[in-house]
Coordinates of C-alpha atoms and ligand atoms in Angstrom, one line a residue:
M61 CA -38.3 -41.9 -116.7
S62 CA -37.1 -44.8 -114.6
R63 CA -38.3 -44.9 -111.0
E64 CA -36.6 -46.2 -107.8
P65 CA -37.4 -46.2 -104.1
W66 CA -37.2 -42.8 -102.4
E67 CA -34.3 -44.0 -100.2
S68 CA -31.8 -44.5 -103.0
A69 CA -33.0 -41.6 -105.1
W70 CA -32.7 -39.3 -102.1
Q71 CA -29.2 -40.6 -101.2
R72 CA -28.0 -39.9 -104.7
A73 CA -29.7 -36.5 -105.0
L74 CA -28.0 -35.2 -101.9
Y75 CA -24.7 -37.0 -101.6
G76 CA -24.0 -38.5 -105.0
P77 CA -21.5 -36.9 -107.5
G78 CA -22.7 -33.3 -107.9
G79 CA -25.3 -33.9 -105.2
F80 CA -27.1 -31.0 -103.5
Y81 CA -24.9 -31.0 -100.4
R82 CA -21.7 -31.2 -102.4
Q83 CA -22.4 -27.9 -104.2
P84 CA -20.1 -24.9 -103.2
V85 CA -22.9 -22.8 -101.7
G86 CA -23.6 -25.3 -98.9
P87 CA -26.8 -25.5 -96.9
A88 CA -26.7 -21.7 -96.1
G89 CA -27.1 -20.9 -99.8
H90 CA -30.6 -22.4 -99.7
F91 CA -32.1 -22.2 -96.2
A92 CA -31.5 -20.8 -92.7
T93 CA -31.2 -22.8 -89.5
S94 CA -30.5 -21.9 -85.9
A95 CA -26.8 -22.2 -86.8
Q96 CA -26.8 -19.7 -89.6
G97 CA -28.9 -17.2 -91.6
I98 CA -30.9 -15.6 -88.7
P99 CA -29.2 -12.7 -87.0
G100 CA -27.9 -13.5 -83.5
V101 CA -29.5 -17.0 -83.3
G102 CA -26.3 -18.8 -84.2
R103 CA -24.6 -17.2 -81.2
V104 CA -27.5 -18.4 -78.9
L105 CA -27.1 -21.9 -80.3
A106 CA -23.3 -21.7 -79.7
R107 CA -23.9 -20.7 -76.1
A108 CA -26.2 -23.7 -75.7
V109 CA -23.5 -26.0 -77.0
V110 CA -21.0 -24.5 -74.6
A111 CA -23.3 -24.7 -71.7
L112 CA -24.0 -28.4 -72.4
A113 CA -20.3 -29.1 -72.8
E114 CA -19.8 -27.5 -69.4
Q115 CA -22.6 -29.5 -67.8
Y116 CA -21.1 -32.7 -69.1
D117 CA -17.6 -31.5 -68.3
V118 CA -16.2 -32.4 -71.7
A119 CA -13.3 -30.7 -73.6
H120 CA -14.1 -31.8 -77.1
V121 CA -17.1 -31.0 -79.3
V122 CA -17.6 -32.9 -82.6
E123 CA -20.3 -31.7 -85.0
V124 CA -21.7 -34.1 -87.5
G125 CA -23.3 -32.3 -90.5
A126 CA -21.4 -29.1 -89.7
G127 CA -22.3 -27.4 -93.0
R128 CA -19.6 -25.0 -93.7
G129 CA -18.5 -24.7 -90.1
E130 CA -20.9 -21.8 -89.2
L131 CA -21.8 -23.0 -85.7
L132 CA -18.3 -24.3 -84.8
R133 CA -16.8 -20.9 -85.7
Q134 CA -19.2 -19.2 -83.2
V135 CA -18.4 -21.8 -80.5
H136 CA -14.7 -21.2 -81.1
A137 CA -15.2 -17.4 -80.7
L138 CA -16.9 -18.0 -77.4
V139 CA -14.4 -20.6 -76.0
P140 CA -11.2 -20.7 -78.0
D141 CA -9.8 -23.5 -75.7
L142 CA -12.5 -26.0 -76.5
H143 CA -11.3 -28.7 -78.9
L144 CA -13.6 -28.7 -82.0
T145 CA -14.1 -31.0 -84.9
G146 CA -16.5 -30.6 -87.8
L147 CA -17.6 -33.4 -90.2
D148 CA -19.4 -32.9 -93.5
V149 CA -19.3 -34.3 -97.0
V150 CA -17.0 -31.5 -98.3
D151 CA -13.4 -30.7 -97.8
R152 CA -12.5 -28.2 -95.0
P153 CA -14.5 -25.0 -96.0
E154 CA -12.7 -21.8 -96.6
G155 CA -12.5 -19.6 -93.5
V156 CA -12.7 -22.3 -90.9
P157 CA -9.9 -21.5 -88.4
A158 CA -7.0 -24.0 -88.3
A159 CA -7.7 -24.6 -84.7
I160 CA -10.9 -26.5 -85.7
D161 CA -10.3 -30.0 -87.0
W162 CA -12.3 -31.1 -90.0
Q163 CA -13.2 -34.6 -91.3
V164 CA -14.8 -35.5 -94.6
S165 CA -17.8 -37.9 -94.3
P166 CA -19.5 -40.0 -96.9
G167 CA -23.0 -38.6 -96.3
G168 CA -26.5 -39.8 -95.3
S169 CA -26.4 -42.6 -92.7
A170 CA -22.7 -43.4 -93.5
L171 CA -20.0 -42.0 -91.2
P172 CA -16.2 -42.1 -91.7
D173 CA -14.6 -45.4 -90.5
E174 CA -12.0 -43.3 -88.6
L175 CA -14.5 -41.5 -86.5
G176 CA -14.0 -42.7 -82.9
P177 CA -13.6 -44.1 -80.4
L178 CA -14.3 -40.7 -78.9
T179 CA -13.8 -39.8 -75.2
D180 CA -14.5 -36.7 -73.2
V181 CA -16.7 -35.5 -76.0
L182 CA -20.0 -33.9 -76.8
V183 CA -21.1 -35.0 -80.3
L184 CA -23.7 -32.7 -81.9
A185 CA -25.9 -33.6 -84.8
H186 CA -27.8 -30.4 -85.6
E187 CA -30.3 -31.1 -88.4
W188 CA -28.4 -34.2 -89.6
L189 CA -31.0 -37.0 -89.1
D190 CA -33.7 -35.2 -91.1
V191 CA -31.4 -35.5 -94.2
V192 CA -30.6 -39.2 -93.7
P193 CA -32.7 -40.8 -96.5
L194 CA -35.4 -43.3 -95.5
V195 CA -37.9 -45.7 -97.1
I196 CA -41.2 -44.0 -97.7
G197 CA -44.3 -46.2 -98.0
E198 CA -48.0 -45.7 -98.7
V199 CA -51.1 -47.8 -97.9
D200 CA -52.5 -49.2 -101.2
D201 CA -56.2 -49.9 -102.0
E202 CA -55.9 -53.4 -100.4
G203 CA -54.6 -51.9 -97.2
E204 CA -51.0 -53.1 -97.8
L205 CA -48.0 -50.8 -97.2
R206 CA -45.9 -50.5 -100.4
V207 CA -42.6 -48.7 -101.1
I208 CA -43.1 -45.4 -102.9
E209 CA -40.8 -45.1 -106.0
V210 CA -40.0 -41.8 -107.6
D211 CA -38.4 -40.5 -110.8
R212 CA -36.0 -37.6 -111.2
A213 CA -38.9 -35.2 -111.8
G214 CA -40.5 -36.2 -108.5
D215 CA -43.4 -38.3 -109.9
E216 CA -44.3 -41.2 -107.7
S217 CA -45.8 -44.7 -108.0
L218 CA -46.1 -47.7 -105.7
G219 CA -43.5 -50.4 -105.9
D220 CA -43.0 -53.6 -103.8
P221 CA -44.6 -54.3 -100.4
L222 CA -42.5 -53.0 -97.5
D223 CA -40.0 -55.6 -96.3
G224 CA -40.4 -57.3 -92.9
A225 CA -38.1 -54.9 -90.9
S226 CA -39.9 -51.8 -92.3
R227 CA -43.3 -53.3 -91.6
Q228 CA -42.4 -54.2 -88.0
W229 CA -41.1 -50.7 -87.5
C230 CA -44.4 -49.2 -88.8
Q231 CA -46.5 -51.5 -86.7
R232 CA -44.7 -50.3 -83.6
Y233 CA -44.0 -46.6 -84.4
W234 CA -46.4 -45.6 -87.2
P235 CA -49.6 -47.8 -86.6
S236 CA -51.9 -44.9 -87.6
A237 CA -51.2 -45.6 -91.4
V238 CA -54.1 -47.8 -92.3
E239 CA -56.3 -46.0 -94.8
P240 CA -55.4 -46.0 -98.5
G241 CA -53.2 -43.0 -99.3
D242 CA -51.7 -42.8 -95.7
R243 CA -48.0 -42.5 -95.9
V244 CA -45.2 -43.6 -93.6
E245 CA -41.6 -42.5 -93.3
V246 CA -39.8 -45.5 -92.0
G247 CA -37.3 -44.5 -89.4
T248 CA -35.0 -47.6 -89.5
T249 CA -32.2 -45.9 -91.4
R250 CA -32.1 -43.0 -88.9
D251 CA -32.3 -45.4 -85.9
D252 CA -29.3 -47.3 -87.3
A253 CA -27.4 -44.1 -88.1
W254 CA -28.0 -42.7 -84.6
A255 CA -26.9 -46.0 -83.1
D256 CA -23.8 -46.0 -85.2
L257 CA -22.9 -42.5 -84.2
C258 CA -23.5 -43.3 -80.5
S259 CA -21.3 -46.4 -80.9
R260 CA -18.3 -44.2 -81.8
V261 CA -18.4 -42.6 -78.3
Q262 CA -16.7 -44.4 -75.5
H263 CA -17.2 -41.7 -72.9
G264 CA -19.4 -38.7 -73.6
V265 CA -22.8 -37.6 -74.9
V266 CA -24.4 -37.5 -78.3
V267 CA -26.9 -34.7 -78.8
G268 CA -29.3 -34.5 -81.7
V269 CA -31.4 -31.5 -82.7
D270 CA -34.2 -31.8 -85.3
Y271 CA -37.8 -31.2 -86.3
A272 CA -39.4 -34.3 -84.8
H273 CA -42.6 -36.2 -84.1
A274 CA -43.6 -39.0 -81.8
L275 CA -46.3 -41.6 -81.6
D276 CA -49.0 -39.2 -80.4
D277 CA -48.4 -36.6 -83.1
R278 CA -47.3 -38.7 -86.1
P279 CA -48.3 -36.9 -89.3
M280 CA -50.8 -38.7 -91.4
Y281 CA -49.3 -38.0 -94.8
G282 CA -45.6 -37.7 -93.7
T283 CA -43.4 -34.6 -93.8
L284 CA -41.2 -35.1 -96.9
T285 CA -40.4 -31.8 -98.5
G286 CA -37.7 -29.8 -100.3
Y287 CA -35.9 -26.5 -100.0
R288 CA -34.3 -24.4 -102.7
D289 CA -33.1 -20.8 -102.8
G290 CA -34.8 -20.0 -99.5
A291 CA -38.2 -21.4 -100.4
Q292 CA -40.0 -24.6 -99.5
V293 CA -40.6 -26.6 -102.8
S294 CA -41.8 -30.1 -103.8
P295 CA -39.1 -32.6 -103.1
V296 CA -37.5 -33.6 -106.4
P297 CA -34.5 -36.0 -106.3
D298 CA -32.4 -34.4 -109.1
G299 CA -29.8 -32.6 -106.9
S300 CA -31.5 -29.2 -107.3
C301 CA -33.0 -29.0 -103.8
D302 CA -32.6 -30.2 -100.2
I303 CA -34.8 -33.2 -99.4
T304 CA -35.8 -33.6 -95.7
A305 CA -38.3 -35.3 -93.5
H306 CA -38.9 -34.8 -89.8
V307 CA -37.5 -37.4 -87.4
A308 CA -39.4 -40.0 -85.5
V309 CA -37.6 -39.2 -82.3
D310 CA -39.3 -41.9 -80.1
S311 CA -37.7 -44.7 -82.1
L312 CA -34.2 -43.5 -81.4
E313 CA -32.4 -44.8 -78.3
T314 CA -32.1 -41.7 -76.1
D315 CA -31.7 -40.8 -72.4
W316 CA -33.5 -37.5 -72.5
R317 CA -35.4 -35.2 -74.9
T318 CA -36.9 -31.8 -74.6
T319 CA -37.8 -28.8 -76.8
Q320 CA -35.4 -26.0 -77.8
R321 CA -37.7 -23.6 -76.0
A322 CA -37.6 -25.5 -72.7
L323 CA -33.8 -26.2 -72.9
F324 CA -32.8 -22.6 -73.7
G325 CA -35.1 -21.4 -70.9
E326 CA -33.5 -23.8 -68.5
L327 CA -30.0 -22.7 -69.6
G328 CA -30.9 -19.1 -69.2
L329 CA -30.2 -18.2 -72.8
V330 CA -33.0 -15.7 -73.3
A331 CA -31.8 -12.3 -72.3
P332 CA -34.2 -10.2 -70.2
P333 CA -35.6 -7.1 -71.8
A334 CA -33.0 -4.4 -72.3
Q335 CA -33.3 -1.6 -69.7
H336 CA -34.7 1.5 -71.4
A337 CA -32.6 3.8 -69.2
L338 CA -29.5 2.4 -71.0
S339 CA -30.7 3.9 -74.3
R340 CA -29.4 7.3 -73.0
S341 CA -26.5 6.3 -70.8
D342 CA -25.0 3.6 -72.9
P343 CA -26.8 3.3 -76.3
E344 CA -24.4 0.7 -77.6
R345 CA -25.0 -1.7 -74.7
Y346 CA -28.7 -1.0 -75.0
L347 CA -28.7 -1.9 -78.7
A348 CA -26.7 -5.1 -78.0
G349 CA -29.2 -6.0 -75.3
L350 CA -32.1 -5.5 -77.7
A351 CA -30.4 -7.7 -80.3
D352 CA -29.6 -10.4 -77.7
R353 CA -33.1 -10.4 -76.4
S354 CA -34.5 -10.6 -80.0
A355 CA -32.2 -13.5 -80.9
G356 CA -33.2 -15.4 -77.7
L357 CA -36.9 -14.9 -78.4
T358 CA -36.5 -16.0 -82.1
A359 CA -34.6 -19.2 -81.0
T360 CA -37.3 -20.1 -78.6
A361 CA -40.4 -19.0 -80.5
S362 CA -43.3 -21.5 -80.8
P363 CA -44.5 -22.1 -83.4
G364 CA -40.9 -21.8 -84.7
L365 CA -37.4 -22.7 -83.8
G366 CA -38.4 -23.3 -80.2
D367 CA -40.3 -26.4 -81.4
F368 CA -37.0 -28.2 -82.4
V369 CA -36.5 -31.3 -80.3
W370 CA -33.2 -31.9 -78.5
F371 CA -32.4 -35.5 -77.6
A372 CA -29.4 -37.1 -76.1
R373 CA -27.7 -40.4 -75.5
E374 CA -25.3 -40.5 -72.5
V375 CA -22.4 -42.9 -72.6
G376 CA -20.8 -43.1 -69.1
V377 CA -21.6 -39.5 -68.3
R378 CA -24.5 -37.6 -66.6
R379 CA -25.5 -34.0 -67.0
S380 CA -24.8 -31.9 -64.0
T381 CA -27.3 -29.0 -63.8
H382 CA -25.9 -27.4 -60.6
Ligands
SAM470 C1 -29.7 -29.6 -93.0 S1 -28.0 -29.3 -93.1 C2 -27.6 -28.7 -91.5 C3 -26.2 -28.0 -91.5 C4 -25.9 -27.4 -90.1 N1 -25.8 -28.4 -89.1 C5 -27.0 -26.4 -89.8 O1 -27.8 -26.6 -88.9 O2 -27.0 -25.3 -90.4 C6 -27.4 -31.0 -93.0 C7 -25.9 -31.2 -93.2 O3 -25.6 -32.5 -92.9 C8 -24.6 -33.0 -93.7 N2 -24.5 -34.4 -93.7 C9 -25.4 -35.3 -94.2 N3 -25.0 -36.6 -93.9 C10 -23.8 -36.5 -93.3 C11 -22.9 -37.4 -92.8 N4 -23.1 -38.7 -92.9 N5 -21.7 -37.0 -92.2 C12 -21.5 -35.6 -92.1 N6 -22.3 -34.7 -92.6 C13 -23.5 -35.1 -93.2 C14 -25.0 -32.4 -95.1 O4 -24.0 -32.4 -96.0 C15 -25.4 -30.9 -94.6 O5 -24.4 -30.0 -94.6

């Protein structure tokens, strides 16, 4: 079977004709995120988005990588007046209310030409950058970083040496890869995709949320993996599974970053324990309180969803936390 660099194999497997993300089931058919698939957590996430939109005093939320609109529907239910726009690689999914605008995007690092200039906006990229394909390299026996190539069955071999830009990125952001077999996930395509997204905003904030690492906790063998039918699997670039790798968040141009656990705590999104006395006087409210509390704890659990990193680039706006 022929082999090619991971970057192009990954792009085709997820976004090419018949690619993984073009299939009718959508991401929710294969894995859960904070936006969907875990009872109550999507609502907590929606409340976080609404709170940030209020803190930045913006009237429009754009979600890049909106799946099938799961999160935006919940934001719409909370604040019907907020202008919402979803972008993903498929046509407007069934059931997305007409009040929510929808734009089709090419996929991976590419965004639609007609996106922007955006003003008065919060752009959210929830688990987008981790599915933007990148160059994967490995240190060979001579200590040189070479591009890893892969075939459709997922078998790998070493190809050309990394190009100059990739090598420079690794020297700065992934210097720990020196021993034969050490792997790197070169963040340049994500840095560029993030910069492109930020450049579409004239006045507003761009917020990313992803599994991430930084210089002091860079993984030695990388994080590339796959998901299919609810299970983690070996990444195979044949369109049958998601392919994802954590984001090197420190190489992105950002103004702040924090963990989901810290942010949701700060925003007061974890409900206090339900009062036991209510179980007799108002059992419905008691059960709703229990469910809220449980969703808040799940969204902020560490290890777990609470370890997700939130990062933002502000364009002519500042967050008001009063
Ligand atoms: C991991 S899923 C996350 C979906 C949703 N945000 C969630 O958290 O449940 C990534 C999504 O990003 C979409 N995506 C990838 N590249 C994109 C692009 N350039 N523009 C818009 N959507 C994109 C994929 O099609 C997929 O639906």
